Short mmCIF file of C-alpha atoms in Angstrom, two decimals:
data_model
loop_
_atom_site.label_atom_id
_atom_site.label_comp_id
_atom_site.label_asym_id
_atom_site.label_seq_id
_atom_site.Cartn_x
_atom_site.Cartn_y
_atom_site.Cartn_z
CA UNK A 1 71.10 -55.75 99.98
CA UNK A 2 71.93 -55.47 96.33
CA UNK A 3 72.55 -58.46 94.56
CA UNK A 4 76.46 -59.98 93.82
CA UNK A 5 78.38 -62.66 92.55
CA UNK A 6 78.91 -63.79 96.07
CA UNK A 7 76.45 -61.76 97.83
CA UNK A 8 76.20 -63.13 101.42
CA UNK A 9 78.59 -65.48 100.87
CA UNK A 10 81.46 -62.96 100.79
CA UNK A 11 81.72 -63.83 104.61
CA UNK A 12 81.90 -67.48 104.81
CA UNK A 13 84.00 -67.36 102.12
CA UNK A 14 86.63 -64.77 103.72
CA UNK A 15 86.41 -66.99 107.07
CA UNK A 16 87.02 -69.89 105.90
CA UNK A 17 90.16 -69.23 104.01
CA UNK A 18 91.73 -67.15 106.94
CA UNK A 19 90.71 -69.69 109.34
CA UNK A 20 92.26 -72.38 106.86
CA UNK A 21 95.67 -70.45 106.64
CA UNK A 22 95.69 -69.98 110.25
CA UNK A 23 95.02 -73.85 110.95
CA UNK A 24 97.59 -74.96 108.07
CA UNK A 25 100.55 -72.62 110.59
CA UNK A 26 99.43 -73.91 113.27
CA UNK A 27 99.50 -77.48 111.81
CA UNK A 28 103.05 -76.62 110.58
CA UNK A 29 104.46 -75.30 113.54
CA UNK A 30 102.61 -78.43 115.96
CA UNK A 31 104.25 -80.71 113.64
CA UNK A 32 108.03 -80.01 115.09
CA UNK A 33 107.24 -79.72 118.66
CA UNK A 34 108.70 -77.39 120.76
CA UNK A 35 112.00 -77.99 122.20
CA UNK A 36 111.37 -76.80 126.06
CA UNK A 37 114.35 -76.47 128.71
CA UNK A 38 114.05 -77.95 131.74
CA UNK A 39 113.30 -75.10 133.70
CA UNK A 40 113.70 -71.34 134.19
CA UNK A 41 116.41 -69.74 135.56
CA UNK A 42 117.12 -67.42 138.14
CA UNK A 43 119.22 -64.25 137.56
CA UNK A 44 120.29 -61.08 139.34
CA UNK A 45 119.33 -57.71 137.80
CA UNK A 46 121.00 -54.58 139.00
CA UNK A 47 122.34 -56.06 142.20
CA UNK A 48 119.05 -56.71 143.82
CA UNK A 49 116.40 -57.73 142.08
CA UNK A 50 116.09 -61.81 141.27
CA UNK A 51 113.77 -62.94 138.47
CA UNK A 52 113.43 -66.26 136.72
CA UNK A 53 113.69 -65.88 133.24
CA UNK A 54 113.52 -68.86 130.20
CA UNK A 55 115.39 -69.01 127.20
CA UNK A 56 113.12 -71.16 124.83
CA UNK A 57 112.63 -69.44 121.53
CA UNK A 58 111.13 -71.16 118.33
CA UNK A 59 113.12 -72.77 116.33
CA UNK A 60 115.33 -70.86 113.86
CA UNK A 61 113.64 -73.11 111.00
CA UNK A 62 110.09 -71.56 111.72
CA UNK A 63 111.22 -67.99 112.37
CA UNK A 64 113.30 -68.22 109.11
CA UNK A 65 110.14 -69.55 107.60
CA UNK A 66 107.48 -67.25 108.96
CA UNK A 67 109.81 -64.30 108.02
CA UNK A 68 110.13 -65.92 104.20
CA UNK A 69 106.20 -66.02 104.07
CA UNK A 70 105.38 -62.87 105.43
CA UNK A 71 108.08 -61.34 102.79
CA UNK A 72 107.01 -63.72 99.93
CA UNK A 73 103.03 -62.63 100.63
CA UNK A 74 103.83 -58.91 100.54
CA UNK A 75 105.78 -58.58 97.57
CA UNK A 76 103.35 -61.10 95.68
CA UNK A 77 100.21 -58.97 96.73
CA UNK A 78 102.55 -55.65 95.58
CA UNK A 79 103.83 -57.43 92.64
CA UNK A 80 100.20 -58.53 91.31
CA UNK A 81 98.54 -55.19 92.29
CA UNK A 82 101.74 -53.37 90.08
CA UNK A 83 101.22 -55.53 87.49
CA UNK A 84 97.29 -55.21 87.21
CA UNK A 85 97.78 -51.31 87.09
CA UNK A 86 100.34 -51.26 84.24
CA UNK A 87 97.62 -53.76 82.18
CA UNK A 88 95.50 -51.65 83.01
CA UNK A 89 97.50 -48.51 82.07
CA UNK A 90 98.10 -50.07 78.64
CA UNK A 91 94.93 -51.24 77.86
CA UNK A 92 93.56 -49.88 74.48
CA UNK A 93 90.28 -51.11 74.54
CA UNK A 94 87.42 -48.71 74.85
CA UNK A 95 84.54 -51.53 75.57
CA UNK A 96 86.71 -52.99 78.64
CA UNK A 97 88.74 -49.94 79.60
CA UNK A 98 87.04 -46.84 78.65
CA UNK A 99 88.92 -44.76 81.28
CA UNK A 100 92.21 -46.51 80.56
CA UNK A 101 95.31 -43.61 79.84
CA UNK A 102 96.24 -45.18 76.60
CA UNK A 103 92.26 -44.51 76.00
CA UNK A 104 91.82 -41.32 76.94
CA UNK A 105 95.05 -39.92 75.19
CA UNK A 106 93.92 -41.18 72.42
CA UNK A 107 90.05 -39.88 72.05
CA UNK A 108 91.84 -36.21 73.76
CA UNK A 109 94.64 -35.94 71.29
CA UNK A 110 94.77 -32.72 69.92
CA UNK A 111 91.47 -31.49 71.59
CA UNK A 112 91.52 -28.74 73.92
CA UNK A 113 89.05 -28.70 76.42
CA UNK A 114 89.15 -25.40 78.26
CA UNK A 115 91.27 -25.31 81.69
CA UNK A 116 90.51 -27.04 84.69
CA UNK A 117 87.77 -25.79 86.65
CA UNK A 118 86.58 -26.77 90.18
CA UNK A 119 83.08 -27.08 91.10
CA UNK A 120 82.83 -28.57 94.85
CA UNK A 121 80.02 -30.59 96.39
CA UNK A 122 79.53 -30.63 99.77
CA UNK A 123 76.51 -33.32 100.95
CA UNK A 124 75.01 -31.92 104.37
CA UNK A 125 72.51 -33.55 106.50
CA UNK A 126 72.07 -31.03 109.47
CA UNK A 127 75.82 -30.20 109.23
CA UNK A 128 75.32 -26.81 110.78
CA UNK A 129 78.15 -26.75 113.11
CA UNK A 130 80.48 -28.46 110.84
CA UNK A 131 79.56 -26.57 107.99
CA UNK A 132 80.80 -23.15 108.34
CA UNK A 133 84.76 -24.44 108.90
CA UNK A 134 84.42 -26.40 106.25
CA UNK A 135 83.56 -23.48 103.72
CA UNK A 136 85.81 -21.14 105.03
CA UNK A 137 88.48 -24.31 104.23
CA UNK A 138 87.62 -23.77 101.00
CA UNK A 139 87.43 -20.11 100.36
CA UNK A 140 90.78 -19.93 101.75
CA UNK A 141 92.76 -21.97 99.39
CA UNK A 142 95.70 -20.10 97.45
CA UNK A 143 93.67 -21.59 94.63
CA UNK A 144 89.82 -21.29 95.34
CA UNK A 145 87.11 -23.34 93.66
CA UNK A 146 84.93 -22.02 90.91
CA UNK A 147 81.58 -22.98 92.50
CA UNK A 148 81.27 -24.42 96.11
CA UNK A 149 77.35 -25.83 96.31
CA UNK A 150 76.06 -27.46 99.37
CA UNK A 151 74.21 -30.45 98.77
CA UNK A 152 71.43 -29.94 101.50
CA UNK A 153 69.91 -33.67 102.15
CA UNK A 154 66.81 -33.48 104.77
CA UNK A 155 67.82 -31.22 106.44
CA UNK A 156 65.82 -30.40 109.85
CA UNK A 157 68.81 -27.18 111.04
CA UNK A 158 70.61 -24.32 109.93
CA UNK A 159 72.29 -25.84 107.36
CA UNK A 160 70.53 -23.71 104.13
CA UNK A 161 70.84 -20.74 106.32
CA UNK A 162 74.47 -20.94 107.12
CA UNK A 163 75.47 -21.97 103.61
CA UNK A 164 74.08 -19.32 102.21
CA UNK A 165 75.28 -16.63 104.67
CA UNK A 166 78.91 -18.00 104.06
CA UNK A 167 77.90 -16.95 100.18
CA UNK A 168 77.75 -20.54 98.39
CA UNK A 169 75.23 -21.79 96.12
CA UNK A 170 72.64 -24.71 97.82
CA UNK A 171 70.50 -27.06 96.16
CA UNK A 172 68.06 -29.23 98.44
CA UNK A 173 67.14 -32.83 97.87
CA UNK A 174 64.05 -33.66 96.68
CA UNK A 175 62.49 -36.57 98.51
CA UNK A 176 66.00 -38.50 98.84
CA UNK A 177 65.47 -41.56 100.56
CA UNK A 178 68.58 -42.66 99.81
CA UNK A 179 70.92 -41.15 101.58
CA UNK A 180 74.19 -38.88 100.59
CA UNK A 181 74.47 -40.74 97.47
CA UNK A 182 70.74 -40.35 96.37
CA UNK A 183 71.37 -36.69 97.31
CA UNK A 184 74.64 -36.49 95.01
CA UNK A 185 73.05 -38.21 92.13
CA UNK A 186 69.91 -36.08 92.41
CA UNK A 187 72.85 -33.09 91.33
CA UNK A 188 75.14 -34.19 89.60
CA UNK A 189 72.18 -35.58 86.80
CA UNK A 190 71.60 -31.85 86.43
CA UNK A 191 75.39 -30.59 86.84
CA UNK A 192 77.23 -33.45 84.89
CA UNK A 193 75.93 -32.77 81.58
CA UNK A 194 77.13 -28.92 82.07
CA UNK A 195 80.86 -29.72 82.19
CA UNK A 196 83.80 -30.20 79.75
CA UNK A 197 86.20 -33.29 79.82
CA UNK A 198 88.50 -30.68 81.84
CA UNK A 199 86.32 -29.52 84.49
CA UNK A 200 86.31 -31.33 87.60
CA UNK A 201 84.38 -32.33 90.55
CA UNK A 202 85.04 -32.35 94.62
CA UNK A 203 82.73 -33.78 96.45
CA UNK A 204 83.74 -33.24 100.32
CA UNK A 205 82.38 -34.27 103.38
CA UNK A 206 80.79 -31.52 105.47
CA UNK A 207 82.99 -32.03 108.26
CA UNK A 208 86.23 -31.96 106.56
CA UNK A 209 88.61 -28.82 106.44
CA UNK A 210 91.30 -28.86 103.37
CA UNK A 211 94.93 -27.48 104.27
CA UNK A 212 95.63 -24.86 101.89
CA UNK A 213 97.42 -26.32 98.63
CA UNK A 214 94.87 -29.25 98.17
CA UNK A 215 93.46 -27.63 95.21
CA UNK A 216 96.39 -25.72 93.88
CA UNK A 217 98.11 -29.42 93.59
CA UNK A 218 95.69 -31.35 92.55
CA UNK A 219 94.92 -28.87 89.60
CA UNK A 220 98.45 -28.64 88.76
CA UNK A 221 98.01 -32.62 88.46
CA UNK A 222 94.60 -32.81 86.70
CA UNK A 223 96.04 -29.87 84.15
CA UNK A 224 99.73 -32.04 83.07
CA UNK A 225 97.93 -35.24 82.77
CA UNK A 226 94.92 -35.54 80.92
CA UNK A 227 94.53 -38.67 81.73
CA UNK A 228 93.95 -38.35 85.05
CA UNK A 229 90.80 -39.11 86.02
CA UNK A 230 90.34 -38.48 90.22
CA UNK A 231 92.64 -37.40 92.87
CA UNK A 232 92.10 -38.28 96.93
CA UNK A 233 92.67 -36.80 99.60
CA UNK A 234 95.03 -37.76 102.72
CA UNK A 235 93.31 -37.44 106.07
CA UNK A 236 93.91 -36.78 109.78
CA UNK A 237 91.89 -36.20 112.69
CA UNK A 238 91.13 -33.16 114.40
CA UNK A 239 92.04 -32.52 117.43
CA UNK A 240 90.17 -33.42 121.21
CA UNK A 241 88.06 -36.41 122.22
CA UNK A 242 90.63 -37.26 124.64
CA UNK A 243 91.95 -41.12 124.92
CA UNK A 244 89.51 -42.38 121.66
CA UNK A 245 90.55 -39.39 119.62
CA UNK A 246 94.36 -40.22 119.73
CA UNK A 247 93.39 -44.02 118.84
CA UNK A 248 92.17 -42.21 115.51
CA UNK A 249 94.65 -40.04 114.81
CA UNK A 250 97.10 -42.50 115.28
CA UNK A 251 95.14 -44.64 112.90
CA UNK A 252 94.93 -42.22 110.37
CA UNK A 253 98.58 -41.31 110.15
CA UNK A 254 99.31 -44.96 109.49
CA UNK A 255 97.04 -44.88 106.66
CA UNK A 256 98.38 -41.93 105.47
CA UNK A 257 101.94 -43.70 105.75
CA UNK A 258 101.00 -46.49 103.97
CA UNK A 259 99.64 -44.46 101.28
CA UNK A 260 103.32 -42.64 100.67
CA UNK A 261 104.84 -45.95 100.61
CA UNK A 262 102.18 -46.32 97.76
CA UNK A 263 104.26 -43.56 96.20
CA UNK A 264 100.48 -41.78 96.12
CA UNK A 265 98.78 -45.11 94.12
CA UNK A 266 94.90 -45.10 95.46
CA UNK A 267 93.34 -47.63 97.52
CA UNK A 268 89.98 -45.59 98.73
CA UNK A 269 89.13 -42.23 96.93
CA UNK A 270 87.93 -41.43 100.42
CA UNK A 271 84.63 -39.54 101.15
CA UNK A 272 86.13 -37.02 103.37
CA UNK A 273 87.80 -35.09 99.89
CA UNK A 274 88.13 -36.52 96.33
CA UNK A 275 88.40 -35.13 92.85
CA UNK A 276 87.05 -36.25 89.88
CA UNK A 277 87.36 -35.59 86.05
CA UNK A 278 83.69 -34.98 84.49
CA UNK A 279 84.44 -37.39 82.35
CA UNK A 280 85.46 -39.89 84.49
CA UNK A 281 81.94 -39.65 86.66
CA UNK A 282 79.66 -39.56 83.16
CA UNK A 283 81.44 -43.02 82.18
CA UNK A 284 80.78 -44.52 85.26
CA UNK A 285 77.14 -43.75 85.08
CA UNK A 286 77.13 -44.90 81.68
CA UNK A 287 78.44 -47.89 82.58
CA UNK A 288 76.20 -49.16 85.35
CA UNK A 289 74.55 -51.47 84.69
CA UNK A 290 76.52 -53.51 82.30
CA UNK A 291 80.46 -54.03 83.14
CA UNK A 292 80.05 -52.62 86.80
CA UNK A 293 77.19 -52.91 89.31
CA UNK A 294 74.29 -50.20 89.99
CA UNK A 295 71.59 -48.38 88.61
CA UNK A 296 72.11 -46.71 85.08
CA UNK A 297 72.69 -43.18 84.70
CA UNK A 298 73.47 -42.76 88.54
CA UNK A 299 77.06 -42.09 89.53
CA UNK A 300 76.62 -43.74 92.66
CA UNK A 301 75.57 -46.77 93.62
CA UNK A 302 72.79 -45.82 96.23
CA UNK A 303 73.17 -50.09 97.59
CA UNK A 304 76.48 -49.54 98.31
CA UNK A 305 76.88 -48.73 102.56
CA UNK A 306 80.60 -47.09 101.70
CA UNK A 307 79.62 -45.18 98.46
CA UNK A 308 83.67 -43.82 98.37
CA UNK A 309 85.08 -47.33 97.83
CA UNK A 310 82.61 -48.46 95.75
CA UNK A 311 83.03 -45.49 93.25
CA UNK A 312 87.03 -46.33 93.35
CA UNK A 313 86.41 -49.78 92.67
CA UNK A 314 84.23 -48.69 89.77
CA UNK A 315 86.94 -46.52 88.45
CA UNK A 316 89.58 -48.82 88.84
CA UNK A 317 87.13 -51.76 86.87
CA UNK A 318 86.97 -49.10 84.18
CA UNK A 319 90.58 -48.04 83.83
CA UNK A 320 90.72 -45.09 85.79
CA UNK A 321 94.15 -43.64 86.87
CA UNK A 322 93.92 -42.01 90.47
CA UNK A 323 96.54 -40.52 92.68
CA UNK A 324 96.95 -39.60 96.40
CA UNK A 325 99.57 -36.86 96.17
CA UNK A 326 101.03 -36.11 99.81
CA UNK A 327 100.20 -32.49 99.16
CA UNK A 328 96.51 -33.30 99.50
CA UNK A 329 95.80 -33.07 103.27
CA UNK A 330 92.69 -32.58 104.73
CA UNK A 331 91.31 -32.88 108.55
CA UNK A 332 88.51 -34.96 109.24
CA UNK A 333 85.77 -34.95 112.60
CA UNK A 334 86.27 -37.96 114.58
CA UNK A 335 84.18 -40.58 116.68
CA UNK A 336 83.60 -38.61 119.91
CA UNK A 337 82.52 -42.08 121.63
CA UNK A 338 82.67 -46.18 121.14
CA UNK A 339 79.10 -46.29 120.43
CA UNK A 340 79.42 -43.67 117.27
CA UNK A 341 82.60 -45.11 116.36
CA UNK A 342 81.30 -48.54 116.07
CA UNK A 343 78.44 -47.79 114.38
CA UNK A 344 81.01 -45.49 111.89
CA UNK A 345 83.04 -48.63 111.49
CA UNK A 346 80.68 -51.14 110.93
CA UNK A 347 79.14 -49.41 108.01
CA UNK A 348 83.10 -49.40 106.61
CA UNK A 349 83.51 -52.95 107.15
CA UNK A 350 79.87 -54.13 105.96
CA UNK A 351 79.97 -51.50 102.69
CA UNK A 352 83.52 -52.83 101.93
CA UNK A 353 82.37 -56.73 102.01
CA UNK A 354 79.49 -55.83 100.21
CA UNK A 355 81.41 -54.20 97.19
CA UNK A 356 83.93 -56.77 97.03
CA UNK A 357 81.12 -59.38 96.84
CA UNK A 358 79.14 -57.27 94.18
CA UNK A 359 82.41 -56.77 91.96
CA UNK A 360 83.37 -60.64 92.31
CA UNK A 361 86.91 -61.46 92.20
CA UNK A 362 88.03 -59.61 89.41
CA UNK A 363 91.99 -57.83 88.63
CA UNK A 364 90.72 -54.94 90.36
CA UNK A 365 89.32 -55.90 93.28
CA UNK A 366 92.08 -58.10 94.15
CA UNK A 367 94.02 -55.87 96.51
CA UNK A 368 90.91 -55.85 98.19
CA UNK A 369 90.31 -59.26 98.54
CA UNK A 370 93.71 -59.78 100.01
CA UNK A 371 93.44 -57.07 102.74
CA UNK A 372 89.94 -58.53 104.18
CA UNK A 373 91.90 -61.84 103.69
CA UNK A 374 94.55 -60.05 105.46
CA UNK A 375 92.12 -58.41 108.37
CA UNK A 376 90.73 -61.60 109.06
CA UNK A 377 94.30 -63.69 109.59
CA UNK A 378 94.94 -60.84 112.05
CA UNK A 379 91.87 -61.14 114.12
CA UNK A 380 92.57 -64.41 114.38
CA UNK A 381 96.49 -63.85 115.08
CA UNK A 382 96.26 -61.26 117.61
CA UNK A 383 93.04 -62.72 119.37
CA UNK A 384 95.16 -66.29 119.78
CA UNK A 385 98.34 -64.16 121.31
CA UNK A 386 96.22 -62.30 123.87
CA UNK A 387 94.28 -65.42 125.09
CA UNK A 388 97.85 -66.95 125.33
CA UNK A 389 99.37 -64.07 127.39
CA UNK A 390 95.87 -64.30 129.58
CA UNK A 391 96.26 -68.17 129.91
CA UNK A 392 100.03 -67.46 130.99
CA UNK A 393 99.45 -64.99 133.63
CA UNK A 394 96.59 -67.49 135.34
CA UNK A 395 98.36 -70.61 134.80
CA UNK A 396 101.88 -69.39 136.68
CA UNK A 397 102.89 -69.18 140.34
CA UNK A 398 105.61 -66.81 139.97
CA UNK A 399 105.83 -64.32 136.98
CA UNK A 400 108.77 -65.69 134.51
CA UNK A 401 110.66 -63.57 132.21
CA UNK A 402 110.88 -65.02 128.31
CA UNK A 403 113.80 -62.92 126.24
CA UNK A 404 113.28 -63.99 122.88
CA UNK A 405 109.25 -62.71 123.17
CA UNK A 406 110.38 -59.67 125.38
CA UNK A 407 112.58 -58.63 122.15
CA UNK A 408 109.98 -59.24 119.26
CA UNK A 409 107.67 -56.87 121.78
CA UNK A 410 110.72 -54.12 121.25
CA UNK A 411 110.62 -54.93 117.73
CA UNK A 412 106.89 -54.21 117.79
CA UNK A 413 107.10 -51.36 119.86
CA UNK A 414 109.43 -49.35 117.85
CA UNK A 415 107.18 -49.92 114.92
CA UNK A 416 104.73 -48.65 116.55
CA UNK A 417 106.34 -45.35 117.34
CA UNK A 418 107.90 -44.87 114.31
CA UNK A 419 104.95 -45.09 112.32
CA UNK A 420 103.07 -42.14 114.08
CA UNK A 421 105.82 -40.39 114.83
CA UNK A 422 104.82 -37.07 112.80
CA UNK A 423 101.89 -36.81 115.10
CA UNK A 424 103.87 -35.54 117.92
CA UNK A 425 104.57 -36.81 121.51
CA UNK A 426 100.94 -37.30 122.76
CA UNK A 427 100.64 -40.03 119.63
CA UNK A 428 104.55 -41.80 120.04
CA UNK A 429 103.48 -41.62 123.99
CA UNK A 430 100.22 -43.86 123.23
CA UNK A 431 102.15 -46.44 120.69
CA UNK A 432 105.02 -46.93 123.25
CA UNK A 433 102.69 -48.25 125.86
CA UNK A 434 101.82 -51.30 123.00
CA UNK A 435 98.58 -52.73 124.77
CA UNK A 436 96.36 -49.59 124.95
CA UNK A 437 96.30 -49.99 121.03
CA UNK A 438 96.54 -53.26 120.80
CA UNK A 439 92.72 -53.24 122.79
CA UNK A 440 92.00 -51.07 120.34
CA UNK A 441 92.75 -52.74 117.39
CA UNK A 442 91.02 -55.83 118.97
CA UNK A 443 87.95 -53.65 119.22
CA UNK A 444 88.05 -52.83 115.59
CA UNK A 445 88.27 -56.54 115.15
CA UNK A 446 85.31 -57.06 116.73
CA UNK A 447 83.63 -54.95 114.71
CA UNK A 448 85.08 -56.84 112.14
CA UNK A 449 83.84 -60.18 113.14
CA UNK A 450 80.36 -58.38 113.52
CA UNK A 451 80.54 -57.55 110.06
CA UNK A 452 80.92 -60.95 108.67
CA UNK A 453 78.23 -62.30 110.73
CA UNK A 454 75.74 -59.87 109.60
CA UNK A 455 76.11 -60.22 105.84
CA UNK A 456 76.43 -63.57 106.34
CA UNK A 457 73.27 -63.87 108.05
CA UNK A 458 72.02 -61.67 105.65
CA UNK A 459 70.98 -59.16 108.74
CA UNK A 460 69.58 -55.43 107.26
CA UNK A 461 72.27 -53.02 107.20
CA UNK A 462 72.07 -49.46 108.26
CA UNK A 463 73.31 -46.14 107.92
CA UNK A 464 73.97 -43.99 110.95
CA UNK A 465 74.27 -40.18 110.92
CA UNK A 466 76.64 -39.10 113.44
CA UNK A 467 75.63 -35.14 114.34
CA UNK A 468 78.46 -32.99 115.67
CA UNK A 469 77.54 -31.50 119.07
CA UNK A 470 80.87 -28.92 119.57
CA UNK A 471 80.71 -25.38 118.45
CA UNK A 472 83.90 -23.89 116.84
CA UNK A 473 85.05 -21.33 119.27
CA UNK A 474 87.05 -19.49 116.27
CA UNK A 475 84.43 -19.51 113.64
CA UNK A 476 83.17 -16.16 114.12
CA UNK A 477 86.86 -14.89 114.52
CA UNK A 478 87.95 -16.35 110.97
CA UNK A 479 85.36 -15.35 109.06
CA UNK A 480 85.86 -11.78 110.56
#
């Protein structure tokens, strides 16, 4: 594990505070007692059927101020993440902000540097099912790439073969023992110094198909705003792996979501697809080192377990500007089982401790520290409401009805929907039935919980290759 400010104490330190905030409502709430009724009462539904059914609700006072804090914590997170950007935005100084706008418009006044071409990397470690749909992706787009090269890592398969019969350059790692970003530096040391400020890098997953327009858009962007240093991609799952699958998608469109409410503003420059200025990448490898963690002269950070959000917190620490535009869609594989998924998710939670405890708490990194914050207050929310529904059911004769917790389930329930509602029936048919996903998201809090204890303990993290099995029926049709 590579050495931070906090380091393992990035866990403790996240668990204690949500378990503090928790305590302090619970404290709050204690304090007033709750005013029960005698007893339930019995009513007649539809002519036939009796129930008992209680009216106690909490007090207006503590729903009036639970609703003022949740309100009050959202826009200050917002507001402080807004006004961090704009500083950042505005900064003028090249030693703390060398990718700042102000910066760059300055140094790039009045210089022309060539248009904007695209030069895709695609990291593949026996990727040769995958690999094929993702190229044609590529080829296909109203506005293709300049040079597509397939970063082969290891590989053991077809990959070289099928790259190269689908006509795009390949360059093999040379003993890489680090992983898909000691296989990207390994290039981009050779490539980097090759490009103009204009020209711009992908680097794609090799199981990750763009929808036509992704480049066409984000060249427009990179070509009206010089300034612009990376551009990420929106992602959804593919289709099939039956009940697990839709838990993903339906994930994944509420990511997306959130990221249009972000009017487009970056929070991971995910893996899957991601754009970056040359100039951009050279800085950060410039500045390793000194003002941001990692090895100098490497682009990546080869410690780093979630190499994607460590590079956006990099360019963020440097001044970056990034954008997510919604025309920037791509499709992504997804966990086939529990076992891959967890492994898959783990590494996300551990790499995204990890990189928050590297960075410290700085202006940039403290969106982050607010949604682990966040992540943990939930565990702990939603683990304390299903052990009370579970101590309810065992503890009571006859079933009793509660209104006022029936409603807030509605409440919940249409949120649910509406939020994956562009993913068609199949996903509004799983969020309407509330506790399938709600399992879910307790698994992924599980995971969560597993990745505090590890760094905390200071257990080795790993790095799991998940190899697709499935063979694309259509392939051979579409490249016919």
């Amino acid at each position: 594990m590579r050495k931070g400010r906090f380091n393992r104490a990035v866990g403790i330190f996240i668990a204690l505070i949500a378990s503090g905030a928790a305590a302090l409502l619970w404290i709050a709430v204690a304090a007033g007692g709750p005013a029960l009724s005698e007893s339930p009462a019995q009513g007649i539904f539809f002519g036939f059927w009796s129930i008992l059914y209680n009216t106690d609700a909490p007090a207006p006072r503590i729903i009036l101020a639970a609703i003022a804090m949740a309100l009050l914590l959202a826009a200050g997170v917002a507001a402080v993440d807004r006004r961090i950007a704009n500083r950042s935005r505005r900064s003028l100084d090249p030693l703390t902000g060398p990718l700042a706008p102000r910066v760059v418009m300055s140094a790039t006044r009045g210089v022309y540097a060539g248009p904007v071409r695209v030069t895709v990397l695609i990291p593949a470690h026996n990727e040769e099912v995958s690999l094929p749909l993702t190229i044609t992706s590529l080829l296909e787009q109203s506005r293709r790439p300049d040079r597509v090269i397939v970063v082969a890592d290891n590989c053991s398969d077809s990959t070289v073969f099928v790259a190269r019969e689908a006509g795009v350059e390949v360059i093999e790692s040379v003993n890489n023992t680090q992983k898909k970003a000691g296989a990207l530096n390994q290039v981009l040391q050779g490539l980097l110094p090759e490009l103009g400020d204009n020209d711009v890098v992908m680097v794609m997953d090799a199981d990750t198909r763009l929808d036509d327009g992704f480049l066409a858009a984000a060249v427009d962007r990179f070509a009206n705003d010089r300034a612009l240093m990376a551009v990420g991609g929106l992602f959804y799952g593919e289709e099939g792996h039956g009940l697990i699958g839709q838990f993903q998608r339906n994930e994944y469109l509420r990511y997306s979501r959130e990221i249009g409410r972000r009017r487009g503003r970056v929070f991971v420059l995910t893996g899957t697809a991601s754009m970056f200025r040359a100039r951009a990448l050279r800085t950060v490898a410039a500045s390793r080192g000194s003002s941001i963690p990692g090895t100098p002269g490497l682009v990546y950070d080869t410690a780093a377990l979630t190499e994607d959000n460590e590079l956006t917190i990099a360019l963020k620490s440097l001044g970056g500007l990034m954008i997510s535009p919604e025309q920037c869609t791509v499709v992504t594989e997804l966990m086939p089982s529990w076992r891959t998924l967890w492994a898959q998710r783990l590494r996300w939670q551990r790499g995204a401790l990890e990189n928050i405890g590297a960075y410290g708490i700085t202006p940039p990194t403290l969106r982050y520290w607010a949604q682990q914050l966040g992540i943990g207050y939930g565990v702990i929310a939603l683990g304390s409401y299903l052990l009370l529904i579970f101590l309810m059911v065992v503890s009571l004769d006859t079933w009793i009805w509660f209104p006022f917790w029936l409603g807030l389930g509605a409440l919940f329930m249409v949120e649910r929907v509406a939020t994956v509602w562009k993913g068609g029936w199949r996903a509004s048919l799983l969020a309407v039935t509330l506790f399938p996903e709600l399992f879910f998201d307790m698994f992924l809090n599980v995971v969560y919980l597993k990745g505090v204890a590890d760094i905390s303990l200071g257990r080795t993290a790993s790095w799991k290759h998940v190899t697709p099995v499935r063979v694309p029926e259509n392939f051979g049709a579409e490249r016919r």
